[in-house]
Coordinates of N, CA and C in Angstrom, one line a residue:
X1 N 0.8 -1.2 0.0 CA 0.0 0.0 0.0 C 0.9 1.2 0.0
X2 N 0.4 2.2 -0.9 CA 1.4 4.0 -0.6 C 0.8 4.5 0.5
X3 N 1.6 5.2 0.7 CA 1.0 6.5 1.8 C -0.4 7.4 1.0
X4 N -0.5 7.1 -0.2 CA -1.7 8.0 -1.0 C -2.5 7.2 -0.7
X5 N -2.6 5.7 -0.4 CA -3.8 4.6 -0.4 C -4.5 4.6 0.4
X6 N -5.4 4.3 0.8 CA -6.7 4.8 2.5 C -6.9 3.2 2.1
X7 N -6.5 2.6 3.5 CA -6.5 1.5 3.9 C -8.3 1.2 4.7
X8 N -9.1 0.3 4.8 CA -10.5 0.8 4.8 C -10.5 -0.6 6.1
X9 N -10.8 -0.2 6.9 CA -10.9 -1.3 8.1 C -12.7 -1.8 7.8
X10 N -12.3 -3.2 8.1 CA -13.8 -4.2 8.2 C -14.2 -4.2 9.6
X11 N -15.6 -3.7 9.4 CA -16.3 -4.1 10.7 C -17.7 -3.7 10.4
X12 N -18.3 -3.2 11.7 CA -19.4 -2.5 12.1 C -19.7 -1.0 11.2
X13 N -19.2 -0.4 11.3 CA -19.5 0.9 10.3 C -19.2 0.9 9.1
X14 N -20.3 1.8 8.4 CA -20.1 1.8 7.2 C -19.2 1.9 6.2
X15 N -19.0 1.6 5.1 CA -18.2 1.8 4.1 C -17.4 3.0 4.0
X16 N -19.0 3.6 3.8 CA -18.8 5.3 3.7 C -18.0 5.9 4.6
X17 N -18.6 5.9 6.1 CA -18.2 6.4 7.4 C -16.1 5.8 7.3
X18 N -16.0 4.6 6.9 CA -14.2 4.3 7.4 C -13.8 5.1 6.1
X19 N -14.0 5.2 5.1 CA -13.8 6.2 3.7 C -13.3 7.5 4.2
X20 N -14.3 8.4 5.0 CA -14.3 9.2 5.4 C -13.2 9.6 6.4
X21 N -13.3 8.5 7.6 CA -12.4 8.5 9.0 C -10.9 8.4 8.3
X22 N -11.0 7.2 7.1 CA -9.1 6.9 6.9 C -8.9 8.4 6.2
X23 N -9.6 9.0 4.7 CA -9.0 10.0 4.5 C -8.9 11.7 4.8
X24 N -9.9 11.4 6.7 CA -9.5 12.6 7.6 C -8.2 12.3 8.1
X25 N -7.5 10.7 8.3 CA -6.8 10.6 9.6 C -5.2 10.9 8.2
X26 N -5.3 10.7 7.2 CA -4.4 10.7 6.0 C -4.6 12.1 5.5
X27 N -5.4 13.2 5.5 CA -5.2 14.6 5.3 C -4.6 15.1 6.7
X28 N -5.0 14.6 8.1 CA -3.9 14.9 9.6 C -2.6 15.0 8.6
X29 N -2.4 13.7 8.7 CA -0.7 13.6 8.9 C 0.0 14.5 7.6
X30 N -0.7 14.6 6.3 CA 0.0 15.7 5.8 C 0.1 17.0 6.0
X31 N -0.8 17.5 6.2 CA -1.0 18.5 7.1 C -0.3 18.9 8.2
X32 N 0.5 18.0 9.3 CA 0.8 17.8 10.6 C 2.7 17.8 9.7
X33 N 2.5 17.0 8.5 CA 4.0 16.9 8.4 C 4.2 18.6 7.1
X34 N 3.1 18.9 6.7 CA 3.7 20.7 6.1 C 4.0 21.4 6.7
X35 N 3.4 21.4 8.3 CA 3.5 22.4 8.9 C 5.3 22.3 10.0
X36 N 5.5 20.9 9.3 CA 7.1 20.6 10.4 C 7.1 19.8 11.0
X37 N 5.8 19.3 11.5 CA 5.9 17.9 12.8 C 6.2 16.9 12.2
X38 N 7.2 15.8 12.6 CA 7.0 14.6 12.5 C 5.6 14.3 12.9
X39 N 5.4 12.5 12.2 CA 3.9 12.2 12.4 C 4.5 10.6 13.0
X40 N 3.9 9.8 13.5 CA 4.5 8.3 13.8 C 3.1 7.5 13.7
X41 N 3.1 6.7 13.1 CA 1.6 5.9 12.7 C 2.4 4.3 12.7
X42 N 1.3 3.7 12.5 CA 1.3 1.9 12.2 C 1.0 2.2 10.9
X43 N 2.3 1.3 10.2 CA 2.5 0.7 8.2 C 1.7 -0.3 8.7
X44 N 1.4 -0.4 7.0 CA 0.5 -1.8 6.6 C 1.2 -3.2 7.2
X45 N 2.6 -3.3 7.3 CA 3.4 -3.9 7.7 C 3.7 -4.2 9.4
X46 N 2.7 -3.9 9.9 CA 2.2 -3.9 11.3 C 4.0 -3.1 11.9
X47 N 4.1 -2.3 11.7 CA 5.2 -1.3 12.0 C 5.2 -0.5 12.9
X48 N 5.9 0.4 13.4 CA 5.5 2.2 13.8 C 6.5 2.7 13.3
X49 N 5.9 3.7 12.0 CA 6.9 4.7 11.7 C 6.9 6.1 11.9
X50 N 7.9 6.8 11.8 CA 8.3 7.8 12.4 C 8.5 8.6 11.5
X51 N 7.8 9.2 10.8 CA 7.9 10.2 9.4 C 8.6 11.6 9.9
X52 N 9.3 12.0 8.9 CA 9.7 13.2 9.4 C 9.4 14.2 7.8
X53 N 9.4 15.4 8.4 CA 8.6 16.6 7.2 C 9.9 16.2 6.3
X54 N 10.8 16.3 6.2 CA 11.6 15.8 5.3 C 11.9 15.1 4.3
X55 N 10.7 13.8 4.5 CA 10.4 12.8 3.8 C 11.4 11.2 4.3
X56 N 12.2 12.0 5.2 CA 12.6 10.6 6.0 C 12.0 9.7 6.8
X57 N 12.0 8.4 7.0 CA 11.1 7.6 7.7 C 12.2 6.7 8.4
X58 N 11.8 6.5 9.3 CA 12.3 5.4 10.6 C 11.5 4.0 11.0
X59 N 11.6 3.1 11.4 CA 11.1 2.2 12.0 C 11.3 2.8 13.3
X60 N 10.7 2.5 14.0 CA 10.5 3.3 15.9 C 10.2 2.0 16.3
X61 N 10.7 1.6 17.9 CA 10.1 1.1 18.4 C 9.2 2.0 19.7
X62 N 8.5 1.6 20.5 CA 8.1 2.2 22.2 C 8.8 1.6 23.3
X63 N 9.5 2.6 24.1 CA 10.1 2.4 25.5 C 9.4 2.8 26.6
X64 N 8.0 1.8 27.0 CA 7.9 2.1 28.2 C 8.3 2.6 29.3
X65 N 7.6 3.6 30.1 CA 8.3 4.1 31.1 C 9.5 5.0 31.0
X66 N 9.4 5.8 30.1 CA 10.3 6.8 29.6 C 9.7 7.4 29.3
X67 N 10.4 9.2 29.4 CA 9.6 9.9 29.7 C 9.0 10.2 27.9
X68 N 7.9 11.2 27.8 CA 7.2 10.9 26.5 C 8.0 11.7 25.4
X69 N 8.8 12.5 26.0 CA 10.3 13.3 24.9 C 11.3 12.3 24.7
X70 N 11.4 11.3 25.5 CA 12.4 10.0 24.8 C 12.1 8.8 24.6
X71 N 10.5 8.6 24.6 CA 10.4 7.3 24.7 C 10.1 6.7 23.3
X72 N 10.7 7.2 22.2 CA 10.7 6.3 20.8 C 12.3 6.1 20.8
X73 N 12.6 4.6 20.1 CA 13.9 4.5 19.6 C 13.9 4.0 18.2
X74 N 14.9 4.3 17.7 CA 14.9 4.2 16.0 C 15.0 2.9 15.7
X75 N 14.6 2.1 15.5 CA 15.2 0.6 15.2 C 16.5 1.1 13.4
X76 N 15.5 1.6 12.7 CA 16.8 1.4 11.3 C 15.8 2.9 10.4
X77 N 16.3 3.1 9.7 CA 16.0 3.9 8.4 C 15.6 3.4 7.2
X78 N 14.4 3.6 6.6 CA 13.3 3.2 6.0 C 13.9 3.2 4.4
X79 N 13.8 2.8 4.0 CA 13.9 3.1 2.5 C 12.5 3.9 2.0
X80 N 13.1 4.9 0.6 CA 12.3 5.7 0.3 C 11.5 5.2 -0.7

């Protein structure tokens, strides 16, 4: 899947309604990454990545119990 694709979750709500939800939560992160912020989401690849406005991406893992300014670590650098 690209980052342009709206991945569409099965369940209980409508077609329409996850249509809607994936390409509010996919206009966020562009939006969140024009304005400068990194964005960190789950890939299709059951992942967490760590986007940066740059266009760089990381695999992250979470370090519990650390405080919330250092608790991602980089596992490796993404291919583009």
């Amino acid at each position: 899947m690209r980052d342009t694709e709206i991945a569409v979750p099965v369940g209980i709500l409508s077609e329409d309604f996850a249509q809607a939800a994936a390409a509010a939560g996919l206009r966020a992160r562009q939006e969140s990454l024009a304005a400068g912020h990194p964005v960190v989401y789950a890939d299709n690849l059951d992942r967490y990545v760590k986007e940066m406005p740059d266009g760089k991406r990381f695999e992250v893992r979470f370090e519990p119990g650390k405080p919330r300014e250092s608790h991602l670590h980089i596992v490796r650098e993404l291919p583009a």
